[in-house]
PDB file of C-alpha atoms in Angstrom:
ATOM      1  CA  UNK E   1       0.000   0.000   0.000  1.00 55.00           C
ATOM      2  CA  UNK E   2       1.459   3.367  -1.047  1.00 56.00           C
ATOM      3  CA  UNK E   3       1.172   6.622   0.895  1.00 54.00           C
ATOM      4  CA  UNK E   4      -1.794   7.854  -1.148  1.00 48.00           C
ATOM      5  CA  UNK E   5      -3.765   4.661  -0.540  1.00 52.00           C
ATOM      6  CA  UNK E   6      -2.926   4.774   3.174  1.00 49.00           C
ATOM      7  CA  UNK E   7      -4.076   8.401   3.399  1.00 50.00           C
ATOM      8  CA  UNK E   8      -7.288   7.592   1.507  1.00 48.00           C
ATOM      9  CA  UNK E   9      -8.023   4.696   3.871  1.00 48.00           C
ATOM     10  CA  UNK E  10      -7.405   6.937   6.873  1.00 48.00           C
ATOM     11  CA  UNK E  11      -9.785   9.610   5.559  1.00 43.00           C
ATOM     12  CA  UNK E  12     -12.482   7.002   4.860  1.00 48.00           C
ATOM     13  CA  UNK E  13     -12.062   5.570   8.353  1.00 48.00           C
ATOM     14  CA  UNK E  14     -12.399   9.025   9.909  1.00 45.00           C
ATOM     15  CA  UNK E  15     -15.516   9.777   7.873  1.00 47.00           C
ATOM     16  CA  UNK E  16     -17.078   6.479   8.917  1.00 45.00           C
ATOM     17  CA  UNK E  17     -16.253   7.176  12.540  1.00 42.00           C
ATOM     18  CA  UNK E  18     -17.857  10.610  12.356  1.00 39.00           C
ATOM     19  CA  UNK E  19     -20.998   9.139  10.770  1.00 42.00           C
ATOM     20  CA  UNK E  20     -21.273   6.463  13.447  1.00 39.00           C
ATOM     21  CA  UNK E  21     -20.761   9.042  16.180  1.00 35.00           C
ATOM     22  CA  UNK E  22     -23.430  11.279  14.669  1.00 33.00           C
ATOM     23  CA  UNK E  23     -25.848   8.352  14.547  1.00 33.00           C
ATOM     24  CA  UNK E  24     -25.189   7.558  18.205  1.00 34.00           C
ATOM     25  CA  UNK E  25     -25.756  11.176  19.184  1.00 31.00           C
ATOM     26  CA  UNK E  26     -28.952  11.346  17.140  1.00 35.00           C
ATOM     27  CA  UNK E  27     -30.210   8.110  18.677  1.00 42.00           C
ATOM     28  CA  UNK E  28     -29.363   9.384  22.154  1.00 50.00           C
ATOM     29  CA  UNK E  29     -31.393  12.542  21.486  1.00 79.00           C
ATOM     30  CA  UNK E  30     -34.321  10.635  19.964  1.00 92.00           C
ATOM     31  CA  UNK E  31     -37.113   9.873  22.409  1.00 96.00           C
ATOM     32  CA  UNK E  32     -38.173   6.241  22.198  1.00 97.00           C
ATOM     33  CA  UNK E  33     -41.931   6.127  22.897  1.00 97.00           C
ATOM     34  CA  UNK E  34     -43.249   2.549  23.052  1.00 97.00           C
ATOM     35  CA  UNK E  35     -46.902   1.629  23.213  1.00 97.00           C
ATOM     36  CA  UNK E  36     -49.548  -0.775  22.109  1.00 95.00           C
ATOM     37  CA  UNK E  37     -51.911   0.515  19.432  1.00 95.00           C
ATOM     38  CA  UNK E  38     -55.243   1.601  20.925  1.00 92.00           C
ATOM     39  CA  UNK E  39     -57.986   3.098  18.786  1.00 89.00           C
ATOM     40  CA  UNK E  40     -58.206   6.894  19.149  1.00 92.00           C
ATOM     41  CA  UNK E  41     -55.328   6.901  21.653  1.00 94.00           C
ATOM     42  CA  UNK E  42     -52.334   5.517  19.771  1.00 96.00           C
ATOM     43  CA  UNK E  43     -53.427   4.809  16.225  1.00 96.00           C
ATOM     44  CA  UNK E  44     -50.791   3.225  14.006  1.00 95.00           C
ATOM     45  CA  UNK E  45     -51.021   6.126  11.546  1.00 96.00           C
ATOM     46  CA  UNK E  46     -49.523   8.372  14.244  1.00 94.00           C
ATOM     47  CA  UNK E  47     -52.792  10.000  15.288  1.00 96.00           C
ATOM     48  CA  UNK E  48     -54.650   9.560  18.567  1.00 96.00           C
ATOM     49  CA  UNK E  49     -54.923  11.422  21.858  1.00 96.00           C
ATOM     50  CA  UNK E  50     -51.671  10.183  23.420  1.00 97.00           C
ATOM     51  CA  UNK E  51     -49.708  10.437  20.181  1.00 97.00           C
ATOM     52  CA  UNK E  52     -50.835  14.011  19.558  1.00 97.00           C
ATOM     53  CA  UNK E  53     -50.061  15.098  23.114  1.00 97.00           C
ATOM     54  CA  UNK E  54     -46.611  13.472  23.118  1.00 97.00           C
ATOM     55  CA  UNK E  55     -45.718  15.090  19.785  1.00 95.00           C
ATOM     56  CA  UNK E  56     -46.965  18.500  20.972  1.00 96.00           C
ATOM     57  CA  UNK E  57     -45.091  18.304  24.273  1.00 96.00           C
ATOM     58  CA  UNK E  58     -41.862  17.191  22.616  1.00 95.00           C
ATOM     59  CA  UNK E  59     -42.285  19.426  19.559  1.00 93.00           C
ATOM     60  CA  UNK E  60     -38.599  20.385  19.620  1.00 91.00           C
ATOM     61  CA  UNK E  61     -37.408  16.785  19.901  1.00 93.00           C
ATOM     62  CA  UNK E  62     -37.326  13.747  17.648  1.00 93.00           C
ATOM     63  CA  UNK E  63     -39.849  11.152  18.831  1.00 95.00           C
ATOM     64  CA  UNK E  64     -39.896   7.582  17.535  1.00 95.00           C
ATOM     65  CA  UNK E  65     -43.204   5.779  18.112  1.00 96.00           C
ATOM     66  CA  UNK E  66     -42.723   2.015  18.332  1.00 96.00           C
ATOM     67  CA  UNK E  67     -45.786  -0.212  18.589  1.00 97.00           C
ATOM     68  CA  UNK E  68     -45.518  -3.433  20.572  1.00 96.00           C
ATOM     69  CA  UNK E  69     -47.518  -5.581  23.019  1.00 94.00           C
ATOM     70  CA  UNK E  70     -48.371  -3.732  26.227  1.00 93.00           C
ATOM     71  CA  UNK E  71     -46.455  -5.923  28.684  1.00 92.00           C
ATOM     72  CA  UNK E  72     -43.331  -5.676  26.542  1.00 96.00           C
ATOM     73  CA  UNK E  73     -43.662  -1.880  26.377  1.00 96.00           C
ATOM     74  CA  UNK E  74     -43.820  -1.670  30.172  1.00 95.00           C
ATOM     75  CA  UNK E  75     -40.785  -3.930  30.486  1.00 96.00           C
ATOM     76  CA  UNK E  76     -38.701  -1.910  28.013  1.00 97.00           C
ATOM     77  CA  UNK E  77     -39.371   1.334  29.896  1.00 97.00           C
ATOM     78  CA  UNK E  78     -38.583  -0.333  33.220  1.00 96.00           C
ATOM     79  CA  UNK E  79     -35.311  -1.698  31.807  1.00 96.00           C
ATOM     80  CA  UNK E  80     -34.383   1.646  30.255  1.00 96.00           C
ATOM     81  CA  UNK E  81     -34.300   0.329  26.681  1.00 96.00           C
ATOM     82  CA  UNK E  82     -37.195   2.691  25.927  1.00 97.00           C
ATOM     83  CA  UNK E  83     -37.858   6.133  27.368  1.00 97.00           C
ATOM     84  CA  UNK E  84     -41.590   6.293  27.924  1.00 97.00           C
ATOM     85  CA  UNK E  85     -44.963   4.616  27.599  1.00 97.00           C
ATOM     86  CA  UNK E  86     -48.503   4.932  28.897  1.00 92.00           C
ATOM     87  CA  UNK E  87     -50.992   5.742  29.837  1.00 93.00           C
ATOM     88  CA  UNK E  88     -51.314   3.396  32.800  1.00 91.00           C
ATOM     89  CA  UNK E  89     -52.030   3.042  36.490  1.00 88.00           C
ATOM     90  CA  UNK E  90     -49.074   0.664  36.856  1.00 78.00           C
ATOM     91  CA  UNK E  91     -46.632   3.332  38.022  1.00 86.00           C
ATOM     92  CA  UNK E  92     -44.450   1.410  40.506  1.00 89.00           C
ATOM     93  CA  UNK E  93     -40.851   1.380  39.286  1.00 94.00           C
ATOM     94  CA  UNK E  94     -41.355   4.301  36.913  1.00 97.00           C
ATOM     95  CA  UNK E  95     -41.204   8.089  37.005  1.00 97.00           C
ATOM     96  CA  UNK E  96     -44.568   9.774  36.485  1.00 96.00           C
ATOM     97  CA  UNK E  97     -45.491  13.324  35.469  1.00 96.00           C
ATOM     98  CA  UNK E  98     -47.133  15.798  37.805  1.00 94.00           C
ATOM     99  CA  UNK E  99     -50.642  15.158  36.442  1.00 93.00           C
ATOM    100  CA  UNK E 100     -52.628  12.226  35.112  1.00 93.00           C
ATOM    101  CA  UNK E 101     -53.256  12.401  31.382  1.00 95.00           C
ATOM    102  CA  UNK E 102     -56.650  10.693  31.482  1.00 94.00           C
ATOM    103  CA  UNK E 103     -59.487  10.116  33.951  1.00 91.00           C
ATOM    104  CA  UNK E 104     -60.934   7.014  32.336  1.00 88.00           C
ATOM    105  CA  UNK E 105     -64.200   5.343  33.385  1.00 90.00           C
ATOM    106  CA  UNK E 106     -64.119   1.549  33.649  1.00 91.00           C
ATOM    107  CA  UNK E 107     -67.283   0.158  32.090  1.00 94.00           C
ATOM    108  CA  UNK E 108     -69.015  -3.104  31.463  1.00 96.00           C
ATOM    109  CA  UNK E 109     -70.565  -3.835  28.083  1.00 97.00           C
ATOM    110  CA  UNK E 110     -73.332  -6.408  27.873  1.00 96.00           C
ATOM    111  CA  UNK E 111     -76.190  -7.601  25.709  1.00 95.00           C
ATOM    112  CA  UNK E 112     -79.454  -6.445  27.291  1.00 94.00           C
ATOM    113  CA  UNK E 113     -81.130  -9.699  26.208  1.00 93.00           C
ATOM    114  CA  UNK E 114     -78.717 -11.788  28.272  1.00 93.00           C
ATOM    115  CA  UNK E 115     -78.160  -9.691  31.374  1.00 95.00           C
ATOM    116  CA  UNK E 116     -79.749  -7.183  33.714  1.00 94.00           C
ATOM    117  CA  UNK E 117     -77.560  -4.820  35.737  1.00 95.00           C
ATOM    118  CA  UNK E 118     -78.938  -3.492  39.040  1.00 94.00           C
ATOM    119  CA  UNK E 119     -75.650  -2.653  40.774  1.00 93.00           C
ATOM    120  CA  UNK E 120     -72.240  -4.160  41.424  1.00 92.00           C
ATOM    121  CA  UNK E 121     -73.628  -7.024  43.490  1.00 93.00           C
ATOM    122  CA  UNK E 122     -75.712  -8.192  40.518  1.00 95.00           C
ATOM    123  CA  UNK E 123     -72.512  -8.930  38.576  1.00 95.00           C
ATOM    124  CA  UNK E 124     -71.957 -12.014  40.727  1.00 93.00           C
ATOM    125  CA  UNK E 125     -74.710 -13.745  38.783  1.00 94.00           C
ATOM    126  CA  UNK E 126     -72.942 -13.376  35.446  1.00 96.00           C
ATOM    127  CA  UNK E 127     -69.706 -14.370  33.720  1.00 96.00           C
ATOM    128  CA  UNK E 128     -67.216 -11.608  32.903  1.00 96.00           C
ATOM    129  CA  UNK E 129     -64.374 -11.482  30.403  1.00 96.00           C
ATOM    130  CA  UNK E 130     -61.433  -9.081  30.180  1.00 95.00           C
ATOM    131  CA  UNK E 131     -58.109  -8.803  28.333  1.00 93.00           C
ATOM    132  CA  UNK E 132     -55.347 -10.318  30.490  1.00 91.00           C
ATOM    133  CA  UNK E 133     -52.639  -7.675  29.743  1.00 89.00           C
ATOM    134  CA  UNK E 134     -54.798  -5.071  31.512  1.00 87.00           C
ATOM    135  CA  UNK E 135     -56.250  -7.183  34.328  1.00 87.00           C
ATOM    136  CA  UNK E 136     -54.486  -5.348  37.155  1.00 83.00           C
ATOM    137  CA  UNK E 137     -55.762  -2.024  35.865  1.00 81.00           C
ATOM    138  CA  UNK E 138     -59.307  -2.971  34.902  1.00 84.00           C
ATOM    139  CA  UNK E 139     -60.348  -5.444  37.577  1.00 84.00           C
ATOM    140  CA  UNK E 140     -59.766  -3.247  40.612  1.00 74.00           C
ATOM    141  CA  UNK E 141     -59.500  -4.600  44.143  1.00 67.00           C
ATOM    142  CA  UNK E 142     -62.747  -2.905  45.142  1.00 67.00           C
ATOM    143  CA  UNK E 143     -64.618  -4.736  42.367  1.00 83.00           C
ATOM    144  CA  UNK E 144     -63.020  -8.192  42.539  1.00 84.00           C
ATOM    145  CA  UNK E 145     -65.577  -9.497  45.028  1.00 87.00           C
ATOM    146  CA  UNK E 146     -68.301  -8.966  42.437  1.00 92.00           C
ATOM    147  CA  UNK E 147     -66.584  -9.738  39.129  1.00 93.00           C
ATOM    148  CA  UNK E 148     -66.529 -13.445  38.337  1.00 93.00           C
ATOM    149  CA  UNK E 149     -65.094 -14.642  35.076  1.00 94.00           C
ATOM    150  CA  UNK E 150     -61.933 -15.193  33.091  1.00 94.00           C
ATOM    151  CA  UNK E 151     -59.291 -13.410  31.053  1.00 94.00           C
ATOM    152  CA  UNK E 152     -58.259 -13.878  27.433  1.00 95.00           C
ATOM    153  CA  UNK E 153     -55.253 -12.670  25.492  1.00 92.00           C
ATOM    154  CA  UNK E 154     -56.724  -9.627  23.787  1.00 93.00           C
ATOM    155  CA  UNK E 155     -59.734  -7.349  23.337  1.00 93.00           C
ATOM    156  CA  UNK E 156     -60.700  -8.805  19.964  1.00 93.00           C
ATOM    157  CA  UNK E 157     -61.238 -12.220  21.544  1.00 96.00           C
ATOM    158  CA  UNK E 158     -63.170 -10.626  24.407  1.00 96.00           C
ATOM    159  CA  UNK E 159     -65.634  -9.028  22.007  1.00 96.00           C
ATOM    160  CA  UNK E 160     -66.079 -12.291  20.113  1.00 96.00           C
ATOM    161  CA  UNK E 161     -66.902 -14.092  23.363  1.00 96.00           C
ATOM    162  CA  UNK E 162     -69.369 -11.371  24.301  1.00 96.00           C
ATOM    163  CA  UNK E 163     -71.112 -11.501  20.916  1.00 94.00           C
ATOM    164  CA  UNK E 164     -71.280 -15.311  20.969  1.00 95.00           C
ATOM    165  CA  UNK E 165     -72.764 -15.328  24.474  1.00 95.00           C
ATOM    166  CA  UNK E 166     -69.914 -17.300  26.030  1.00 96.00           C
ATOM    167  CA  UNK E 167     -69.339 -14.298  28.305  1.00 97.00           C
ATOM    168  CA  UNK E 168     -72.143 -12.163  29.722  1.00 97.00           C
ATOM    169  CA  UNK E 169     -70.207  -8.907  29.927  1.00 97.00           C
ATOM    170  CA  UNK E 170     -66.835  -7.417  29.026  1.00 97.00           C
ATOM    171  CA  UNK E 171     -64.841  -5.185  31.406  1.00 95.00           C
ATOM    172  CA  UNK E 172     -62.772  -2.427  29.747  1.00 94.00           C
ATOM    173  CA  UNK E 173     -62.422   1.337  29.506  1.00 90.00           C
ATOM    174  CA  UNK E 174     -65.530   3.186  28.411  1.00 91.00           C
ATOM    175  CA  UNK E 175     -63.881   4.916  25.452  1.00 88.00           C
ATOM    176  CA  UNK E 176     -62.737   1.644  23.879  1.00 90.00           C
ATOM    177  CA  UNK E 177     -66.183   0.111  24.316  1.00 93.00           C
ATOM    178  CA  UNK E 178     -67.670   3.206  22.663  1.00 90.00           C
ATOM    179  CA  UNK E 179     -65.234   2.873  19.764  1.00 89.00           C
ATOM    180  CA  UNK E 180     -66.294  -0.761  19.276  1.00 92.00           C
ATOM    181  CA  UNK E 181     -69.980   0.169  19.292  1.00 91.00           C
ATOM    182  CA  UNK E 182     -69.307   2.943  16.779  1.00 89.00           C
ATOM    183  CA  UNK E 183     -67.504   0.423  14.551  1.00 88.00           C
ATOM    184  CA  UNK E 184     -70.814  -1.432  14.215  1.00 86.00           C
ATOM    185  CA  UNK E 185     -72.185   1.629  12.438  1.00 79.00           C
ATOM    186  CA  UNK E 186     -75.936   1.473  11.786  1.00 72.00           C
ATOM    187  CA  UNK E 187     -76.026  -2.241  12.539  1.00 71.00           C
ATOM    188  CA  UNK E 188     -79.121  -2.988  14.603  1.00 66.00           C
ATOM    189  CA  UNK E 189     -76.977  -5.159  16.875  1.00 77.00           C
ATOM    190  CA  UNK E 190     -75.418  -2.023  18.409  1.00 79.00           C
ATOM    191  CA  UNK E 191     -78.764  -1.202  20.011  1.00 86.00           C
ATOM    192  CA  UNK E 192     -78.749  -4.560  21.778  1.00 90.00           C
ATOM    193  CA  UNK E 193     -75.836  -3.533  24.000  1.00 94.00           C
ATOM    194  CA  UNK E 194     -75.697  -1.419  27.121  1.00 94.00           C
ATOM    195  CA  UNK E 195     -72.698   0.360  28.627  1.00 95.00           C
ATOM    196  CA  UNK E 196     -72.478   0.983  32.390  1.00 95.00           C
ATOM    197  CA  UNK E 197     -69.672   2.694  34.324  1.00 93.00           C
ATOM    198  CA  UNK E 198     -68.545   0.777  37.434  1.00 92.00           C
ATOM    199  CA  UNK E 199     -65.348   2.601  38.432  1.00 89.00           C
ATOM    200  CA  UNK E 200     -62.672   4.932  37.051  1.00 86.00           C
ATOM    201  CA  UNK E 201     -58.906   5.128  36.555  1.00 86.00           C
ATOM    202  CA  UNK E 202     -56.388   7.953  36.686  1.00 90.00           C
ATOM    203  CA  UNK E 203     -53.908   7.101  33.946  1.00 93.00           C
ATOM    204  CA  UNK E 204     -50.357   8.450  33.768  1.00 95.00           C
ATOM    205  CA  UNK E 205     -47.586   8.503  31.214  1.00 97.00           C
ATOM    206  CA  UNK E 206     -44.501   6.735  32.569  1.00 97.00           C
ATOM    207  CA  UNK E 207     -40.765   7.301  32.125  1.00 98.00           C
ATOM    208  CA  UNK E 208     -37.690   5.192  32.880  1.00 97.00           C
ATOM    209  CA  UNK E 209     -36.454   5.634  36.426  1.00 97.00           C
ATOM    210  CA  UNK E 210     -33.038   7.034  35.561  1.00 96.00           C
ATOM    211  CA  UNK E 211     -31.386  10.415  34.937  1.00 96.00           C
ATOM    212  CA  UNK E 212     -32.548  10.548  31.312  1.00 95.00           C
ATOM    213  CA  UNK E 213     -36.081   9.616  32.335  1.00 96.00           C
ATOM    214  CA  UNK E 214     -36.080  12.362  34.973  1.00 96.00           C
ATOM    215  CA  UNK E 215     -35.015  14.918  32.366  1.00 95.00           C
ATOM    216  CA  UNK E 216     -37.723  13.810  29.932  1.00 96.00           C
ATOM    217  CA  UNK E 217     -40.361  13.785  32.664  1.00 96.00           C
ATOM    218  CA  UNK E 218     -39.453  17.377  33.568  1.00 96.00           C
ATOM    219  CA  UNK E 219     -39.677  18.394  29.903  1.00 95.00           C
ATOM    220  CA  UNK E 220     -43.059  16.665  29.705  1.00 96.00           C
ATOM    221  CA  UNK E 221     -44.383  18.579  32.742  1.00 96.00           C
ATOM    222  CA  UNK E 222     -43.115  21.853  31.311  1.00 95.00           C
ATOM    223  CA  UNK E 223     -44.619  21.040  27.917  1.00 95.00           C
ATOM    224  CA  UNK E 224     -48.024  20.248  29.401  1.00 95.00           C
ATOM    225  CA  UNK E 225     -47.961  23.546  31.304  1.00 94.00           C
ATOM    226  CA  UNK E 226     -47.121  25.353  28.054  1.00 94.00           C
ATOM    227  CA  UNK E 227     -49.996  23.678  26.188  1.00 95.00           C
ATOM    228  CA  UNK E 228     -52.438  24.558  28.973  1.00 93.00           C
ATOM    229  CA  UNK E 229     -51.342  28.208  29.092  1.00 93.00           C
ATOM    230  CA  UNK E 230     -51.690  28.513  25.313  1.00 93.00           C
ATOM    231  CA  UNK E 231     -55.034  26.679  25.365  1.00 92.00           C
ATOM    232  CA  UNK E 232     -53.628  24.058  23.001  1.00 94.00           C
ATOM    233  CA  UNK E 233     -54.331  21.006  25.168  1.00 95.00           C
ATOM    234  CA  UNK E 234     -58.122  21.119  25.389  1.00 95.00           C
ATOM    235  CA  UNK E 235     -58.543  21.044  21.568  1.00 96.00           C
ATOM    236  CA  UNK E 236     -56.618  17.751  21.420  1.00 96.00           C
ATOM    237  CA  UNK E 237     -59.066  16.127  23.850  1.00 96.00           C
ATOM    238  CA  UNK E 238     -61.989  17.638  21.932  1.00 96.00           C
ATOM    239  CA  UNK E 239     -60.602  16.326  18.634  1.00 96.00           C
ATOM    240  CA  UNK E 240     -60.928  12.727  19.843  1.00 94.00           C
ATOM    241  CA  UNK E 241     -64.119  13.311  21.874  1.00 91.00           C
ATOM    242  CA  UNK E 242     -62.329  12.740  25.186  1.00 91.00           C
ATOM    243  CA  UNK E 243     -63.038  16.086  26.832  1.00 90.00           C
ATOM    244  CA  UNK E 244     -65.079  14.427  29.587  1.00 88.00           C
ATOM    245  CA  UNK E 245     -62.007  12.303  30.402  1.00 89.00           C
ATOM    246  CA  UNK E 246     -59.649  15.275  30.612  1.00 92.00           C
ATOM    247  CA  UNK E 247     -58.396  15.412  34.238  1.00 91.00           C
ATOM    248  CA  UNK E 248     -59.552  18.403  36.264  1.00 86.00           C
ATOM    249  CA  UNK E 249     -55.917  19.366  36.968  1.00 87.00           C
ATOM    250  CA  UNK E 250     -55.427  19.984  33.233  1.00 87.00           C
ATOM    251  CA  UNK E 251     -58.554  22.156  32.847  1.00 82.00           C
ATOM    252  CA  UNK E 252     -57.181  25.630  33.466  1.00 69.00           C
TER     253      UNK E 252
END
């Protein structure tokens, strides 16, 4: 190898090193937001209540939205391989913002032909179904004495069991039940179902419990304050018809 070839190789090596370093820096500055896809919250096209809020709060940052199963998303944030997820009540082991992002009613959906609801105690006479990844959040301690049933892997299966009559009612958040009913359109079957609130959840975004997570959480709190002061937060909730689930602490 002559001197020219050696110099050329050295320059190429330096350029490659600079590119790799730039990529690492960019990746370090990119916020990794992991979540399951939930209709009207985290739609896969990038829309949804949570997606819009996260993008507005971190408007001056690069945010990568990665969709994955819920339990895996929680684990990645806890391990620090992702920066943030939510919204959830499962906040142990994570950093949480100052305010909840959603005050979500927990509801039961049932076919009026198969069941009559007269209060929590009446649920003991019927078989419930719920999605197992969200059991700890949906089947609250206060309600467990009344809710008898079983879990399945996902919401789609839960709805199929409800429609087939193999389960009498389905426990989930009100907004997701409403979205399912709306998906039926003008189908007469939609009128056969009734939705009843039995409890509520305060849901929080969560961040990794480390120095980077603390920094991002602080930026999130500051960003939410900015959106409230500029009256830019309420329109996001209104856009997805979630104004009634906007926490009181955010209504200023």
